[in-house]
């Protein structure tokens, strides 16, 4: 099976609205999700949630781990719970086929070799300012970031980003792409009125974005 066929089959699994909702819930959660929590979020029975979650695992969209949620071990601790998280792999389909990822890698390589990090960050900051000022999400930076696929969530007083929209490139060119990402988010915060009360800094997650945000005024 070609990679395009595999991607089409995986994405076809999301055609079912229940599976699509479960996938969005699991992928948008910062940690692993159990069957009970997934069922409650989707408003369906636990057995139905388990069926659809396992179909998403078969399609390579989710991954599974097992852990006792009580934290206990040994006899009487019960069976480990089956937990789900978003799979690391990506699925992308273009009709007709395109290869923007190849162009992106080549451009990133040229920029890195030429030492044009500063120019890239300046361009990213300017693009962020323009995008933030023109955003349909108003002045709320959280909603602006959500609309751009960062999947923000609160971790105490820190706003973390569960998803890196530039994941593949960031893996290959971490300093270049993460610097670009930080500059772009800083620019985005400069656009809307509410963004003036926020700061962005490098604080990478093991499975997420390299940037974290903190409110400098008010409460989350």
Tab-separated table of C-alpha atoms in Angstrom:
chain	number	residue	atom	x	y	z
A	1	UNK	CA	0.000	0.000	0.000
A	2	UNK	CA	1.370	3.414	-0.915
A	3	UNK	CA	1.776	6.142	1.686
A	4	UNK	CA	-1.008	8.100	-0.023
A	5	UNK	CA	-3.374	5.114	0.172
A	6	UNK	CA	-2.485	4.582	3.831
A	7	UNK	CA	-3.190	8.240	4.592
A	8	UNK	CA	-6.522	8.088	2.762
A	9	UNK	CA	-7.563	4.971	4.704
A	10	UNK	CA	-6.566	6.544	8.017
A	11	UNK	CA	-8.460	9.747	7.266
A	12	UNK	CA	-11.496	7.785	6.078
A	13	UNK	CA	-11.808	6.426	9.622
A	14	UNK	CA	-12.486	10.004	10.756
A	15	UNK	CA	-15.507	10.199	8.461
A	16	UNK	CA	-17.588	8.780	11.317
A	17	UNK	CA	-18.657	11.754	13.496
A	18	UNK	CA	-18.316	9.775	16.744
A	19	UNK	CA	-14.747	8.758	15.909
A	20	UNK	CA	-13.972	12.287	14.811
A	21	UNK	CA	-15.192	13.643	18.142
A	22	UNK	CA	-13.232	11.051	20.116
A	23	UNK	CA	-10.094	11.768	18.129
A	24	UNK	CA	-10.434	15.503	18.719
A	25	UNK	CA	-10.933	14.956	22.441
A	26	UNK	CA	-7.936	12.644	22.825
A	27	UNK	CA	-5.639	14.650	20.563
A	28	UNK	CA	-6.567	17.890	22.293
A	29	UNK	CA	-5.852	16.525	25.782
A	30	UNK	CA	-2.378	17.197	27.217
A	31	UNK	CA	-2.199	13.748	28.820
A	32	UNK	CA	-3.476	10.250	28.162
A	33	UNK	CA	-7.222	9.652	28.125
A	34	UNK	CA	-9.052	6.617	29.494
A	35	UNK	CA	-12.161	5.031	28.069
A	36	UNK	CA	-14.451	6.396	30.775
A	37	UNK	CA	-13.323	9.997	30.231
A	38	UNK	CA	-13.541	9.641	26.456
A	39	UNK	CA	-17.041	8.177	26.668
A	40	UNK	CA	-18.207	10.995	28.928
A	41	UNK	CA	-16.741	13.635	26.623
A	42	UNK	CA	-18.457	12.099	23.592
A	43	UNK	CA	-21.737	11.433	25.396
A	44	UNK	CA	-21.741	7.726	24.527
A	45	UNK	CA	-21.436	4.437	26.392
A	46	UNK	CA	-18.059	3.143	27.515
A	47	UNK	CA	-18.305	0.062	25.305
A	48	UNK	CA	-19.089	2.145	22.217
A	49	UNK	CA	-16.235	4.513	23.023
A	50	UNK	CA	-13.862	1.555	23.411
A	51	UNK	CA	-14.912	0.194	19.998
A	52	UNK	CA	-14.300	3.483	18.191
A	53	UNK	CA	-11.088	4.279	20.081
A	54	UNK	CA	-9.627	0.928	19.084
A	55	UNK	CA	-10.586	1.589	15.458
A	56	UNK	CA	-8.585	4.821	15.669
A	57	UNK	CA	-5.655	2.829	17.054
A	58	UNK	CA	-5.900	0.349	14.170
A	59	UNK	CA	-5.780	3.274	11.733
A	60	UNK	CA	-2.585	4.566	13.353
A	61	UNK	CA	-4.227	7.774	14.581
A	62	UNK	CA	-4.014	6.964	18.293
A	63	UNK	CA	-1.522	5.077	20.454
A	64	UNK	CA	-2.194	2.951	23.531
A	65	UNK	CA	-0.522	2.510	26.897
A	66	UNK	CA	-1.556	0.688	30.068
A	67	UNK	CA	-1.339	2.140	33.566
A	68	UNK	CA	-3.080	1.731	36.917
A	69	UNK	CA	-4.870	5.023	37.463
A	70	UNK	CA	-5.017	4.468	41.230
A	71	UNK	CA	-1.235	4.486	41.475
A	72	UNK	CA	-1.326	1.260	43.494
A	73	UNK	CA	0.598	-1.866	42.555
A	74	UNK	CA	0.717	-5.496	43.592
A	75	UNK	CA	-2.150	-7.875	44.472
A	76	UNK	CA	-5.528	-6.205	44.712
A	77	UNK	CA	-4.467	-3.150	42.739
A	78	UNK	CA	-6.700	-4.087	39.824
A	79	UNK	CA	-5.976	-4.307	36.129
A	80	UNK	CA	-4.123	-1.482	34.383
A	81	UNK	CA	-6.393	0.887	32.477
A	82	UNK	CA	-6.115	1.197	28.715
A	83	UNK	CA	-5.155	4.775	27.905
A	84	UNK	CA	-5.076	6.613	24.583
A	85	UNK	CA	-3.010	9.467	23.205
A	86	UNK	CA	-2.500	10.968	19.776
A	87	UNK	CA	-0.041	9.027	17.611
A	88	UNK	CA	3.210	10.717	16.685
A	89	UNK	CA	2.836	10.112	12.956
A	90	UNK	CA	1.198	12.601	10.612
A	91	UNK	CA	-1.388	12.027	7.900
A	92	UNK	CA	-1.653	14.420	4.977
A	93	UNK	CA	-3.393	14.035	1.637
A	94	UNK	CA	-3.318	16.356	-1.361
A	95	UNK	CA	-5.476	15.868	-4.429
A	96	UNK	CA	-3.757	15.997	-6.834
A	97	UNK	CA	-0.522	15.019	-5.022
A	98	UNK	CA	1.697	17.890	-3.901
A	99	UNK	CA	4.977	17.941	-1.978
A	100	UNK	CA	5.063	21.134	0.053
A	101	UNK	CA	6.917	19.317	2.842
A	102	UNK	CA	9.865	18.720	0.517
A	103	UNK	CA	9.937	22.398	-0.443
A	104	UNK	CA	9.728	23.332	3.236
A	105	UNK	CA	12.715	21.142	4.132
A	106	UNK	CA	14.794	22.558	1.273
A	107	UNK	CA	13.962	26.147	2.193
A	108	UNK	CA	14.725	25.527	5.865
A	109	UNK	CA	18.061	23.940	4.967
A	110	UNK	CA	19.053	26.916	2.803
A	111	UNK	CA	18.021	29.435	5.465
A	112	UNK	CA	19.953	27.564	8.156
A	113	UNK	CA	23.100	27.172	6.050
A	114	UNK	CA	23.011	30.826	5.015
A	115	UNK	CA	22.643	31.974	8.623
A	116	UNK	CA	19.430	33.850	7.902
A	117	UNK	CA	17.811	33.084	11.260
A	118	UNK	CA	17.360	36.766	12.077
A	119	UNK	CA	15.696	37.526	8.773
A	120	UNK	CA	13.371	34.526	9.163
A	121	UNK	CA	12.374	35.593	12.665
A	122	UNK	CA	11.705	39.142	11.503
A	123	UNK	CA	9.473	37.835	8.727
A	124	UNK	CA	7.679	35.497	11.160
A	125	UNK	CA	7.113	38.332	13.633
A	126	UNK	CA	5.692	40.581	10.907
A	127	UNK	CA	3.418	37.783	9.665
A	128	UNK	CA	2.272	37.148	13.234
A	129	UNK	CA	1.420	40.816	13.760
A	130	UNK	CA	-0.570	40.915	10.537
A	131	UNK	CA	-2.385	37.681	11.351
A	132	UNK	CA	-3.201	38.721	14.901
A	133	UNK	CA	-4.514	42.123	13.854
A	134	UNK	CA	-6.753	40.591	11.189
A	135	UNK	CA	-7.929	37.646	13.303
A	136	UNK	CA	-11.617	36.728	13.381
A	137	UNK	CA	-11.169	35.545	16.991
A	138	UNK	CA	-11.083	39.096	18.351
A	139	UNK	CA	-8.588	40.032	21.039
A	140	UNK	CA	-8.330	36.711	22.894
A	141	UNK	CA	-4.859	35.207	22.234
A	142	UNK	CA	-6.026	31.799	23.480
A	143	UNK	CA	-8.687	31.577	20.786
A	144	UNK	CA	-6.315	32.939	18.146
A	145	UNK	CA	-3.791	30.211	18.976
A	146	UNK	CA	-6.546	27.594	19.030
A	147	UNK	CA	-7.701	28.641	15.561
A	148	UNK	CA	-4.125	28.206	14.295
A	149	UNK	CA	-3.887	24.615	15.487
A	150	UNK	CA	-1.695	25.064	18.583
A	151	UNK	CA	-4.249	23.394	20.908
A	152	UNK	CA	-3.631	25.646	23.956
A	153	UNK	CA	-4.324	24.378	27.492
A	154	UNK	CA	-3.751	25.767	30.964
A	155	UNK	CA	-1.035	24.259	33.153
A	156	UNK	CA	-1.456	26.237	36.347
A	157	UNK	CA	-0.677	29.824	35.403
A	158	UNK	CA	1.075	28.836	32.171
A	159	UNK	CA	-0.635	28.505	28.820
A	160	UNK	CA	0.988	25.574	27.025
A	161	UNK	CA	0.521	24.470	23.432
A	162	UNK	CA	-0.263	20.804	22.944
A	163	UNK	CA	0.438	20.777	19.203
A	164	UNK	CA	3.307	22.050	17.094
A	165	UNK	CA	1.989	22.957	13.613
A	166	UNK	CA	5.571	22.723	12.323
A	167	UNK	CA	6.391	19.382	13.974
A	168	UNK	CA	8.206	17.663	11.083
A	169	UNK	CA	10.399	20.681	10.309
A	170	UNK	CA	11.028	21.357	14.004
A	171	UNK	CA	12.370	17.831	14.384
A	172	UNK	CA	14.908	18.413	11.606
A	173	UNK	CA	15.741	22.072	12.243
A	174	UNK	CA	14.839	22.677	15.903
A	175	UNK	CA	16.739	25.918	16.535
A	176	UNK	CA	15.645	27.474	13.248
A	177	UNK	CA	11.980	26.483	13.365
A	178	UNK	CA	11.459	27.001	17.094
A	179	UNK	CA	13.010	30.468	16.818
A	180	UNK	CA	10.674	31.227	13.925
A	181	UNK	CA	7.714	29.895	15.913
A	182	UNK	CA	8.521	32.010	18.977
A	183	UNK	CA	8.926	35.136	16.852
A	184	UNK	CA	5.646	34.434	15.071
A	185	UNK	CA	3.760	34.033	18.354
A	186	UNK	CA	5.364	37.197	19.747
A	187	UNK	CA	4.184	39.029	16.651
A	188	UNK	CA	0.728	37.521	16.966
A	189	UNK	CA	0.494	38.796	20.567
A	190	UNK	CA	1.419	42.297	19.400
A	191	UNK	CA	-1.595	42.434	17.076
A	192	UNK	CA	-4.752	42.016	19.196
A	193	UNK	CA	-5.387	44.350	22.126
A	194	UNK	CA	-5.498	41.482	24.625
A	195	UNK	CA	-2.102	40.230	23.521
A	196	UNK	CA	-0.294	43.098	25.217
A	197	UNK	CA	-0.808	41.378	28.577
A	198	UNK	CA	1.039	38.213	27.553
A	199	UNK	CA	4.640	37.073	27.220
A	200	UNK	CA	5.931	34.116	25.206
A	201	UNK	CA	9.095	32.156	25.914
A	202	UNK	CA	10.848	28.914	25.049
A	203	UNK	CA	9.651	26.156	27.389
A	204	UNK	CA	9.358	22.956	25.320
A	205	UNK	CA	6.965	20.115	26.072
A	206	UNK	CA	8.076	16.501	25.513
A	207	UNK	CA	5.141	16.059	23.103
A	208	UNK	CA	4.044	19.503	22.025
A	209	UNK	CA	5.106	23.030	21.130
A	210	UNK	CA	8.373	24.653	22.200
A	211	UNK	CA	6.656	27.890	23.270
A	212	UNK	CA	4.728	28.629	26.464
A	213	UNK	CA	2.792	31.788	27.307
A	214	UNK	CA	2.097	33.582	30.563
A	215	UNK	CA	-0.306	36.389	31.329
A	216	UNK	CA	1.472	39.407	32.755
A	217	UNK	CA	-1.756	40.968	34.070
A	218	UNK	CA	-4.994	39.545	35.370
A	219	UNK	CA	-5.934	35.929	35.887
A	220	UNK	CA	-6.497	33.055	33.438
